[in-house]
PDB file of C-alpha atoms in Angstrom:
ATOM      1  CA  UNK L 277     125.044 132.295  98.933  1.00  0.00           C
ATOM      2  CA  UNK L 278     122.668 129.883 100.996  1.00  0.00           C
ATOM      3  CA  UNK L 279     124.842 127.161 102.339  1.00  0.00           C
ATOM      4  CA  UNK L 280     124.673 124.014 101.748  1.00  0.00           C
ATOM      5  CA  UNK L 281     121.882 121.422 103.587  1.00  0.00           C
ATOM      6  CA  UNK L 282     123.762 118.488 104.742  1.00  0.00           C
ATOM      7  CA  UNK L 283     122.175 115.485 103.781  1.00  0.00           C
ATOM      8  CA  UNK L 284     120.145 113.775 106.331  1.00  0.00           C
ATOM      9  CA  UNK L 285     121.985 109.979 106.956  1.00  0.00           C
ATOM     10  CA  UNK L 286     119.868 106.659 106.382  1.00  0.00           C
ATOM     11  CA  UNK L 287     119.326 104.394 108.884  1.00  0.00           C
ATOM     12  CA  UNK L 288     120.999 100.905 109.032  1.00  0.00           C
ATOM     13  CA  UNK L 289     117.541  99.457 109.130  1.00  0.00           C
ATOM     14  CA  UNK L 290     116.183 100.931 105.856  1.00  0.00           C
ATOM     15  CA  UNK L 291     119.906 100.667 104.603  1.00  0.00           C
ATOM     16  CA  UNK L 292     119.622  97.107 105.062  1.00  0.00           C
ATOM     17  CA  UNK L 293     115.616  96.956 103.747  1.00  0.00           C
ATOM     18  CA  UNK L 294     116.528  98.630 100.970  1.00  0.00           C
ATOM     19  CA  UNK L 295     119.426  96.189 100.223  1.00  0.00           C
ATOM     20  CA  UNK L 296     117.485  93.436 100.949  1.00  0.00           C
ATOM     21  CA  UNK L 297     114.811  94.391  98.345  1.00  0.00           C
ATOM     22  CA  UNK L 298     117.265  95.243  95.605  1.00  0.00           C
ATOM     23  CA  UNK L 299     119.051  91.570  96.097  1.00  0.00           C
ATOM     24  CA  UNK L 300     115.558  89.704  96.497  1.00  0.00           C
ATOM     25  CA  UNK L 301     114.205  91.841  92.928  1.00  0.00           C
ATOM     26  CA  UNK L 302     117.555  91.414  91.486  1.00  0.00           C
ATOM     27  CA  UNK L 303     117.000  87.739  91.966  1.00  0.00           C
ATOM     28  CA  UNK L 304     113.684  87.247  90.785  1.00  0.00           C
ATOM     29  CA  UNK L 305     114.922  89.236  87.772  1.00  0.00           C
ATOM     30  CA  UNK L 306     117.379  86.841  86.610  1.00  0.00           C
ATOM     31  CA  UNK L 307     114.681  84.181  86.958  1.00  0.00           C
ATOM     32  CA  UNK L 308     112.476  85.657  85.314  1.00  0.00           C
ATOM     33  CA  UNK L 309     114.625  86.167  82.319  1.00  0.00           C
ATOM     34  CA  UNK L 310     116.563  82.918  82.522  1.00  0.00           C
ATOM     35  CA  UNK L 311     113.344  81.162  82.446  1.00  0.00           C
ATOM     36  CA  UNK L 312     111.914  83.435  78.936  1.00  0.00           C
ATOM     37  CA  UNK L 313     115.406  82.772  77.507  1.00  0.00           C
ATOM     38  CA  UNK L 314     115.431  78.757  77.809  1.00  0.00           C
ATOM     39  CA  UNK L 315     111.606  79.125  77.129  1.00  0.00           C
ATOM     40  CA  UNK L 316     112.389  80.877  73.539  1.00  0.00           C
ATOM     41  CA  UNK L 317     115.673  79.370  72.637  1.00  0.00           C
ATOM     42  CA  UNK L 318     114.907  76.546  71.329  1.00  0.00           C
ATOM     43  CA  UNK L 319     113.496  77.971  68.527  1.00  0.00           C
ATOM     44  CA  UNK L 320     116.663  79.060  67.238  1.00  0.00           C
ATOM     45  CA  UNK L 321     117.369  76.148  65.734  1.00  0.00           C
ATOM     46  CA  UNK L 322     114.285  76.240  63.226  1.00  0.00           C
ATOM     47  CA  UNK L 323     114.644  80.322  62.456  1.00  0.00           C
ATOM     48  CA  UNK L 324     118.549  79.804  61.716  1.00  0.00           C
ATOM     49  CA  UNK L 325     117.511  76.822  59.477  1.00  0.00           C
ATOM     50  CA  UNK L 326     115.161  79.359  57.316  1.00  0.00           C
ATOM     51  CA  UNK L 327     117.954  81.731  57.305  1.00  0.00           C
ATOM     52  CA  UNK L 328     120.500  79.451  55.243  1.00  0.00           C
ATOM     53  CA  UNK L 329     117.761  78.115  53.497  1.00  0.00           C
ATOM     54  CA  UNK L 330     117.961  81.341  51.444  1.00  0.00           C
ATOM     55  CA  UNK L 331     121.769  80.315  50.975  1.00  0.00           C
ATOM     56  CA  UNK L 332     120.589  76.809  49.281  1.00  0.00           C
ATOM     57  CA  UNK L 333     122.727  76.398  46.083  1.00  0.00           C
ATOM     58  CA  UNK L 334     124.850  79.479  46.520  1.00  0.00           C
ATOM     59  CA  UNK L 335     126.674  78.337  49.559  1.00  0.00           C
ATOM     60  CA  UNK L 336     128.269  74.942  50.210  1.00  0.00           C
ATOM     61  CA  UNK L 337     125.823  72.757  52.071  1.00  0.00           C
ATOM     62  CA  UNK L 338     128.344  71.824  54.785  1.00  0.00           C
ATOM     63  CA  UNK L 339     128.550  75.896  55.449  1.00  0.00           C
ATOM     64  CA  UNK L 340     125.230  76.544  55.609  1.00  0.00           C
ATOM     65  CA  UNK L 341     123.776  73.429  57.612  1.00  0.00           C
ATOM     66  CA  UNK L 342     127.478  73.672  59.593  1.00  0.00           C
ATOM     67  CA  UNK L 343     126.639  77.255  60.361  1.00  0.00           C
ATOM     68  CA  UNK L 344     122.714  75.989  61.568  1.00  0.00           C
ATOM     69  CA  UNK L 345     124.162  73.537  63.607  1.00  0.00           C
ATOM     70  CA  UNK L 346     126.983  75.810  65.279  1.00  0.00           C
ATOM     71  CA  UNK L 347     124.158  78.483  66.315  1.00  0.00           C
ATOM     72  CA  UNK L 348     121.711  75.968  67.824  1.00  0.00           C
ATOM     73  CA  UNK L 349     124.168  74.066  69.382  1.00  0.00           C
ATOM     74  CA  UNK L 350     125.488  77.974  71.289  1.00  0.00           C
ATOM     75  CA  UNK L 351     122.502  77.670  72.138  1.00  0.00           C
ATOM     76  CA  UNK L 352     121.894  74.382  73.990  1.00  0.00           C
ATOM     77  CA  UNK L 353     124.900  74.856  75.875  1.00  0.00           C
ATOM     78  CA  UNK L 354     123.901  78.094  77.023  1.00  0.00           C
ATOM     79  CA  UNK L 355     120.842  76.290  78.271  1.00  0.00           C
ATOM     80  CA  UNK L 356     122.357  73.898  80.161  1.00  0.00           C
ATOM     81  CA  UNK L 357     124.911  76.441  81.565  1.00  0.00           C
ATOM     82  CA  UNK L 358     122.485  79.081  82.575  1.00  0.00           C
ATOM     83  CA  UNK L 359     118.872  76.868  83.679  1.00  0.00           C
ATOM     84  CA  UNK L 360     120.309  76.502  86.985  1.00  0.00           C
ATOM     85  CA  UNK L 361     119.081  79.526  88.042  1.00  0.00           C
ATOM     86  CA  UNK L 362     115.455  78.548  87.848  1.00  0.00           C
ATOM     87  CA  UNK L 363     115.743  75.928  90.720  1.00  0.00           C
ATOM     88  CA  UNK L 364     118.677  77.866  92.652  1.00  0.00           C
ATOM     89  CA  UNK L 365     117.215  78.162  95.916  1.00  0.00           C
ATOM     90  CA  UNK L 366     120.653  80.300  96.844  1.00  0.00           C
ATOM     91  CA  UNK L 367     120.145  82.764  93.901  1.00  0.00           C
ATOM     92  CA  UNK L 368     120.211  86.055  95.872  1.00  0.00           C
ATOM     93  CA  UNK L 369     123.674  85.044  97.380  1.00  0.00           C
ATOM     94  CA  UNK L 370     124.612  84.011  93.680  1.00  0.00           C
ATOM     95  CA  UNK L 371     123.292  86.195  91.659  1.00  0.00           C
ATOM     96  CA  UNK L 372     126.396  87.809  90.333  1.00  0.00           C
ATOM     97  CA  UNK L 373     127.905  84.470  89.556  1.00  0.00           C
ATOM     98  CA  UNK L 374     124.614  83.545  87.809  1.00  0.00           C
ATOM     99  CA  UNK L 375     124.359  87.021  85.831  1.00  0.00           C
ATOM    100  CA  UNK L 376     127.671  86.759  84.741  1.00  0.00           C
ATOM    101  CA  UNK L 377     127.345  83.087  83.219  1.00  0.00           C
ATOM    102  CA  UNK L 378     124.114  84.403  81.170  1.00  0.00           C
ATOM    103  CA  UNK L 379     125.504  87.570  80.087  1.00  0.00           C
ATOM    104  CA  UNK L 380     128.821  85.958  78.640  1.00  0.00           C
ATOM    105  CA  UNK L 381     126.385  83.072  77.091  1.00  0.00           C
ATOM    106  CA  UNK L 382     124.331  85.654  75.285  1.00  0.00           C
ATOM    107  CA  UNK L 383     126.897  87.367  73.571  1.00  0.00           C
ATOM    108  CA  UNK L 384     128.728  84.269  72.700  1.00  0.00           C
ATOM    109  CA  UNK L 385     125.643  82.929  70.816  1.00  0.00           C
ATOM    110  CA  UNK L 386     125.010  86.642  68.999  1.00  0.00           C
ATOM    111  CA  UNK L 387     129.003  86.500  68.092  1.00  0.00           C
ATOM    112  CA  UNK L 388     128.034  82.822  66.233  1.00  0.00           C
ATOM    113  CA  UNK L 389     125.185  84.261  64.828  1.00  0.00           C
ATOM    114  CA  UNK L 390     126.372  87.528  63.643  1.00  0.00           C
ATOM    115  CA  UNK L 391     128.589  85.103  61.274  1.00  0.00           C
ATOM    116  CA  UNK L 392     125.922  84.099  59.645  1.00  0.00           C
ATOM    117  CA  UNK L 393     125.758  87.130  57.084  1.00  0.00           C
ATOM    118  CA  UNK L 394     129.466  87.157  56.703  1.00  0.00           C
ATOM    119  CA  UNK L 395     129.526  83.614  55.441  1.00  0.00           C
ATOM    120  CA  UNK L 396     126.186  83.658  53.104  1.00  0.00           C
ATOM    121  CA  UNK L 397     126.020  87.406  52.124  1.00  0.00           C
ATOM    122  CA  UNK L 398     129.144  87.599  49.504  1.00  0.00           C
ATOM    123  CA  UNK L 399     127.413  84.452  48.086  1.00  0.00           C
ATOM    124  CA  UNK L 400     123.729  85.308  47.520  1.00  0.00           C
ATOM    125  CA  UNK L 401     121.749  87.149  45.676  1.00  0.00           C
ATOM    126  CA  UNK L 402     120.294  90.940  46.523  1.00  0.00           C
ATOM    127  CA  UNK L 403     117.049  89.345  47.530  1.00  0.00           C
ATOM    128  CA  UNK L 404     118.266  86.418  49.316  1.00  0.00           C
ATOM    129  CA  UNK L 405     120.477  89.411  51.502  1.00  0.00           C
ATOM    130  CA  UNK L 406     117.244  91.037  51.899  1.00  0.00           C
ATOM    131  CA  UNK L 407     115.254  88.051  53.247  1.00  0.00           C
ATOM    132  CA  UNK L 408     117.699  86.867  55.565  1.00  0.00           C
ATOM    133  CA  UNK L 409     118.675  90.464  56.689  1.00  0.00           C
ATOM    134  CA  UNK L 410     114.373  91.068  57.930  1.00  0.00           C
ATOM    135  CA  UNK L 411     115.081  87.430  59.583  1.00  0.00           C
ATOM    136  CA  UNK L 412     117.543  88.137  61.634  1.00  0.00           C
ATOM    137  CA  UNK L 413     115.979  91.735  62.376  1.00  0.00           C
ATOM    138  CA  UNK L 414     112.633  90.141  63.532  1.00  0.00           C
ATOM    139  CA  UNK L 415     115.044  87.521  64.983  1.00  0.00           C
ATOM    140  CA  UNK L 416     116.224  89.878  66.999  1.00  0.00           C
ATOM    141  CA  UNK L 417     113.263  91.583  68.221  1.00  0.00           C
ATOM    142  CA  UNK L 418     111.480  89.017  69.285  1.00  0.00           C
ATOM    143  CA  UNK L 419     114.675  88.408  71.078  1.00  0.00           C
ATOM    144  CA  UNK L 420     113.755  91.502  73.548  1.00  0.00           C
ATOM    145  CA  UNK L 421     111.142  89.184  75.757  1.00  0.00           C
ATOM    146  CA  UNK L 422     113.693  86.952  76.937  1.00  0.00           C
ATOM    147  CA  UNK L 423     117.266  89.317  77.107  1.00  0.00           C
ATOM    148  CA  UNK L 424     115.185  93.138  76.912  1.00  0.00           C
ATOM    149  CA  UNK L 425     114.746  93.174  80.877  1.00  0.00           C
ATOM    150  CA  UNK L 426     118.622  94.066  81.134  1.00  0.00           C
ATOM    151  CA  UNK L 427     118.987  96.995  78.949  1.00  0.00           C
ATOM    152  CA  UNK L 428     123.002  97.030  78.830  1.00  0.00           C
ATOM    153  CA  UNK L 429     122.873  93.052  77.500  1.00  0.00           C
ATOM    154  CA  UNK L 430     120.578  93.821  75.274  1.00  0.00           C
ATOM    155  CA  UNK L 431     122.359  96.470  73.591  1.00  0.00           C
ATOM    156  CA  UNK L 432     124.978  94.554  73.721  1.00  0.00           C
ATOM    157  CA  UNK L 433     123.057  91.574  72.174  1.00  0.00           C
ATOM    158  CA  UNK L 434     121.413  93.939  68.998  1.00  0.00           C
ATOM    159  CA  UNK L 435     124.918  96.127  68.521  1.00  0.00           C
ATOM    160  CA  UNK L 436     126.784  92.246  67.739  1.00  0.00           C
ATOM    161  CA  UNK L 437     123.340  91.153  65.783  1.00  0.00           C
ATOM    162  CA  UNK L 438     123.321  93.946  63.897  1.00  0.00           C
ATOM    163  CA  UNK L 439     126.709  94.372  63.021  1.00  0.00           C
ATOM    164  CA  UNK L 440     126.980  90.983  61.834  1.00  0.00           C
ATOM    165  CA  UNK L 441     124.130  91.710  59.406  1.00  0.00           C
ATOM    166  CA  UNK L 442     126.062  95.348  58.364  1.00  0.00           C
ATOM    167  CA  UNK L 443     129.581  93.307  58.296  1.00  0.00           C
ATOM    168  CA  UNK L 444     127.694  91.016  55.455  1.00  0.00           C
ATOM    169  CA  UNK L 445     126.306  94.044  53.743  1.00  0.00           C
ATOM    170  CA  UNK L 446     130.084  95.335  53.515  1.00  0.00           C
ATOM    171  CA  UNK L 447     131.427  92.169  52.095  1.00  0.00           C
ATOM    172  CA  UNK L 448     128.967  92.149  49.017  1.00  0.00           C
ATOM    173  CA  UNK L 449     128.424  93.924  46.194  1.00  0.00           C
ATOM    174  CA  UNK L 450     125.754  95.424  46.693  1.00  0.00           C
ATOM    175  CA  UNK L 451     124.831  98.893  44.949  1.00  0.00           C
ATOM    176  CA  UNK L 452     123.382 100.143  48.410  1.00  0.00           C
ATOM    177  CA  UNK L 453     125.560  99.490  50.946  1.00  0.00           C
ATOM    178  CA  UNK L 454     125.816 102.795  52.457  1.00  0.00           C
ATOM    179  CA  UNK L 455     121.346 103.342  52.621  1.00  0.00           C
ATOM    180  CA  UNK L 456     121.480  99.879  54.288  1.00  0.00           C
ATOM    181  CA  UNK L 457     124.038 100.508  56.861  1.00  0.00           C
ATOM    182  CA  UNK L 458     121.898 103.291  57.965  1.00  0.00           C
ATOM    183  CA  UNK L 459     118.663 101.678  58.052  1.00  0.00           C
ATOM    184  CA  UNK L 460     120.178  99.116  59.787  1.00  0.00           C
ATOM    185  CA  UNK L 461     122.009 101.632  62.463  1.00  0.00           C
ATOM    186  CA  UNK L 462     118.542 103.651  62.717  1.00  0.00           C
ATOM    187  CA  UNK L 463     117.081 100.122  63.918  1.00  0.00           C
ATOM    188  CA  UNK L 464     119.112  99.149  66.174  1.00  0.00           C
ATOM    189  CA  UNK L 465     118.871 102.480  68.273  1.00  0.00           C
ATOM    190  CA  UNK L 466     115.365 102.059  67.731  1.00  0.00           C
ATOM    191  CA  UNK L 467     115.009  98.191  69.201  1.00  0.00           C
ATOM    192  CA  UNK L 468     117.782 100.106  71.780  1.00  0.00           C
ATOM    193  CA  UNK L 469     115.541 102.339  72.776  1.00  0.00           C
ATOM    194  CA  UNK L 470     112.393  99.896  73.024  1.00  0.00           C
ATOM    195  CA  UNK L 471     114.527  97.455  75.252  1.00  0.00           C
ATOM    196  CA  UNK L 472     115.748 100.083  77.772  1.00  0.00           C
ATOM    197  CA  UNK L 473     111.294 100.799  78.336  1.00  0.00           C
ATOM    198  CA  UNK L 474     110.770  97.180  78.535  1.00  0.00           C
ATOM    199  CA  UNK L 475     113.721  96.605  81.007  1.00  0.00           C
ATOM    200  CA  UNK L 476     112.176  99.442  83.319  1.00  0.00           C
ATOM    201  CA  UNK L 477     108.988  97.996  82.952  1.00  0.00           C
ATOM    202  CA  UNK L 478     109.864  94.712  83.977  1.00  0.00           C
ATOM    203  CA  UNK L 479     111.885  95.428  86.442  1.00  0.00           C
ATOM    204  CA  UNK L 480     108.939  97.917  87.911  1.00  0.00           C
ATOM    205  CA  UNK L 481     106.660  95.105  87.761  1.00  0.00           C
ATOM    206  CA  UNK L 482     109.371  92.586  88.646  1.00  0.00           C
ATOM    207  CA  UNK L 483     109.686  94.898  92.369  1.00  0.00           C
ATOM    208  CA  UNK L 484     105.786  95.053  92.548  1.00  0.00           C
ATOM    209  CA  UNK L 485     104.723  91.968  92.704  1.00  0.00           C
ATOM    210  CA  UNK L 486     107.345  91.228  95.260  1.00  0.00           C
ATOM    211  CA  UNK L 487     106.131  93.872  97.370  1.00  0.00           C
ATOM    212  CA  UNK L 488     102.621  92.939  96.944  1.00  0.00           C
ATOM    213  CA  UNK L 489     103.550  89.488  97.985  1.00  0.00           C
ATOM    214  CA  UNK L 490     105.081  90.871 101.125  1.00  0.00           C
ATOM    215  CA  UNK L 491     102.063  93.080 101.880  1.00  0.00           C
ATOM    216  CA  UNK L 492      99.553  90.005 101.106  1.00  0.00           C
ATOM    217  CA  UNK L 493     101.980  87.908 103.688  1.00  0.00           C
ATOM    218  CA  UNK L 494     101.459  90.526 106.300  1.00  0.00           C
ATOM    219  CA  UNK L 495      97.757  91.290 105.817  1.00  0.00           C
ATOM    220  CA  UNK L 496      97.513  87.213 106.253  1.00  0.00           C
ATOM    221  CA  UNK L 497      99.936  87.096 109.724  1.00  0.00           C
ATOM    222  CA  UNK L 498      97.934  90.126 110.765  1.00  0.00           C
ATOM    223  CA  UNK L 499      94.855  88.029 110.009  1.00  0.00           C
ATOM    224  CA  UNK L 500      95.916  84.812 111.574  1.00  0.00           C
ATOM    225  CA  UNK L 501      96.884  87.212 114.973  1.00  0.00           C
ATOM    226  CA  UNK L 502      93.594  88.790 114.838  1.00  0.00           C
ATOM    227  CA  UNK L 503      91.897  85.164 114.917  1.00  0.00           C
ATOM    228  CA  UNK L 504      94.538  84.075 117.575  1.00  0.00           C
ATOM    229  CA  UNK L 505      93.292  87.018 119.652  1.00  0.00           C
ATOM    230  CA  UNK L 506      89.844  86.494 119.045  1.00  0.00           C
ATOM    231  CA  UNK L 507      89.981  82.887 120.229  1.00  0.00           C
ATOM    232  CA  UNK L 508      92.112  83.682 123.245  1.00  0.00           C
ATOM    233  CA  UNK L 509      89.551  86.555 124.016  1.00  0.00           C
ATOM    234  CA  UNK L 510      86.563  83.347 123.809  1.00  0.00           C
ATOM    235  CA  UNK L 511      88.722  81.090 126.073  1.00  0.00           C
ATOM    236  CA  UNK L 512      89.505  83.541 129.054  1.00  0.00           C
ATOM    237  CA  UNK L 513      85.749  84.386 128.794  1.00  0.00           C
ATOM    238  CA  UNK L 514      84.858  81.170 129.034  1.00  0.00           C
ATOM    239  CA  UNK L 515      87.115  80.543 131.909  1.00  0.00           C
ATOM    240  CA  UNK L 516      86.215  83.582 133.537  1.00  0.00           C
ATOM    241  CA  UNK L 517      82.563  83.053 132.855  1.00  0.00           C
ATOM    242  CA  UNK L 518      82.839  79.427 134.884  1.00  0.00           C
ATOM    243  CA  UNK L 519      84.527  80.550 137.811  1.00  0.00           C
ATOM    244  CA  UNK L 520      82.086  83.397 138.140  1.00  0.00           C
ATOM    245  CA  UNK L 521      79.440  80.623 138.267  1.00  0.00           C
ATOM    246  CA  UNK L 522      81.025  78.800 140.597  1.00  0.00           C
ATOM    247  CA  UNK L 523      80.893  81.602 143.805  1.00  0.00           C
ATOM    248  CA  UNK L 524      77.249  82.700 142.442  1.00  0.00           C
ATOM    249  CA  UNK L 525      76.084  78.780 142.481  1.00  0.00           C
ATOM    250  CA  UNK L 526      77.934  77.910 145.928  1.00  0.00           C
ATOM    251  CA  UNK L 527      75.713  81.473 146.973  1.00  0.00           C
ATOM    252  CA  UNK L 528      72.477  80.290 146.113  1.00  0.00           C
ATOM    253  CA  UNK L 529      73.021  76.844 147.603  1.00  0.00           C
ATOM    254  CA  UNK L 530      73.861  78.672 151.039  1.00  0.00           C
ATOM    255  CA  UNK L 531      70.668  80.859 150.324  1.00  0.00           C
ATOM    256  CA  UNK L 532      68.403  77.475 150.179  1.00  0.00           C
ATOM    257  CA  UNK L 533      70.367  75.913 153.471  1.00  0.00           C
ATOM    258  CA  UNK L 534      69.072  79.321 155.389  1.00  0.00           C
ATOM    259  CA  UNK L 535      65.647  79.496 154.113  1.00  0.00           C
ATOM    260  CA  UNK L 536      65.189  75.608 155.171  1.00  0.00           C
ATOM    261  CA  UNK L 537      66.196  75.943 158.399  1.00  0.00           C
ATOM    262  CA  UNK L 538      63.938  79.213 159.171  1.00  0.00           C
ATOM    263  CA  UNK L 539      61.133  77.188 158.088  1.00  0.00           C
TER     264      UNK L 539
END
């Protein structure tokens, strides 16, 4: 049996490189998606509006525009609660305090919305179910730009959207409930799957333009000590180049003073 290769330890330098880049990408990560998710929430307000609109004269209007109101409202104050990232200039030292505050906020607004169905879905007809159920569906992919770069959130975020939308399904009467659980649990792991390849990808390209940034800021400190060197070089041969001159004049002075007096 071939024993076992010890593994080789890391350094404290690249242990603490390493580090560093996770925090700094880990940072810019959480900007980046805090600033797509107060970017795209404010349309919220108009798709949950054309939502219960498919509700109108089944539902009580003070449910359905109560329920519109509740969603874009979660909303808002997940806005105001979570935009302080953006201009955080101490986000790497925060940035658990900061991921925590957006992924509680995102769930809380899916749990409001995931209501939604439970509320209008008894109520409705089959094709008012249907139209509200691709809503929320597209709702929630188009969702993926702004939550999809954290692939546990966002699973998170479609399993509560979704089963909102299957929870409504359950309460009707509808003839297929069991076909349209399934679609509906075939779609999520599908928009599941999707997320967790546009988290990576962001993330990848997240970590790449940081380190492109770093190499840019190197080749131009490399560049401004090259110029630096260049114009040092130009000064001490300037210097040296005058007090070369001087001996070599002070020479051919003395040279004239002996020829004069031999003639």
């Amino acid at each position: 049996m071939r024993p076992a290769v010890p593994a080789l330890p890391v350094p404290p330098k690249e242990q603490a490189h390493a580090h560093g880049l996770a925090s700094t990408v880990g940072a810019r990560l959480l900007r980046f998606t805090v600033g797509e998710s107060v970017k795209n929430s404010y349309t919220v307000w108009l798709i949950s509006f054309f939502v219960a609109l498919a509700a109108w004269g089944d539902v009580a209007l003070w449910l359905s525009m109560g329920w519109v109101v509740s969603v874009g409202t979660a909303y808002t104050i997940r806005i105001l609660l979570i935009r302080g990232a953006q201009a955080s200039q101490a986000l790497e030292t925060q940035h658990d305090f900061w991921l925590r505050r957006y992924t509680t906020t995102t769930v809380a607004c899916a749990v409001v919305v995931a209501t939604g169905p439970a509320l209008f879905f008894p109520a409705v007809s089959e094709t008012a179910r249907m139209y509200m159920s691709v809503l929320l569906c597209c709702w929630l992919a188009g969702s993926m730009a702004s939550v999809g770069a954290y692939a546990g959130l966002f699973s998170a975020y479609a399993a509560v959207f979704t089963g909102g939308v299957a929870l409504g399904w359950l309460l009707s009467d509808a003839a297929y409930q069991v076909e349209i659980i399934v679609m509906l649990a075939l779609f999520v792991v599908v928009v599941i799957t999707f997320g967790r390849s546009f988290a990576r990808l962001v993330s990848e390209g997240v970590e790449i333009r940081f380190v492109n940034e770093q190499l840019m800021a190197r080749l131009e400190a490399a560049r401004e000590a090259a110029e630096e060197s260049s114009a040092a070089k130009s000064r001490f041969l300037a210097a040296a180049s005058h007090d070369l001159r001087q001996p070599l004049h002070a020479v051919s002075m003395l040279n004239g003073l002996l020829t004069r007096s031999q003639s």
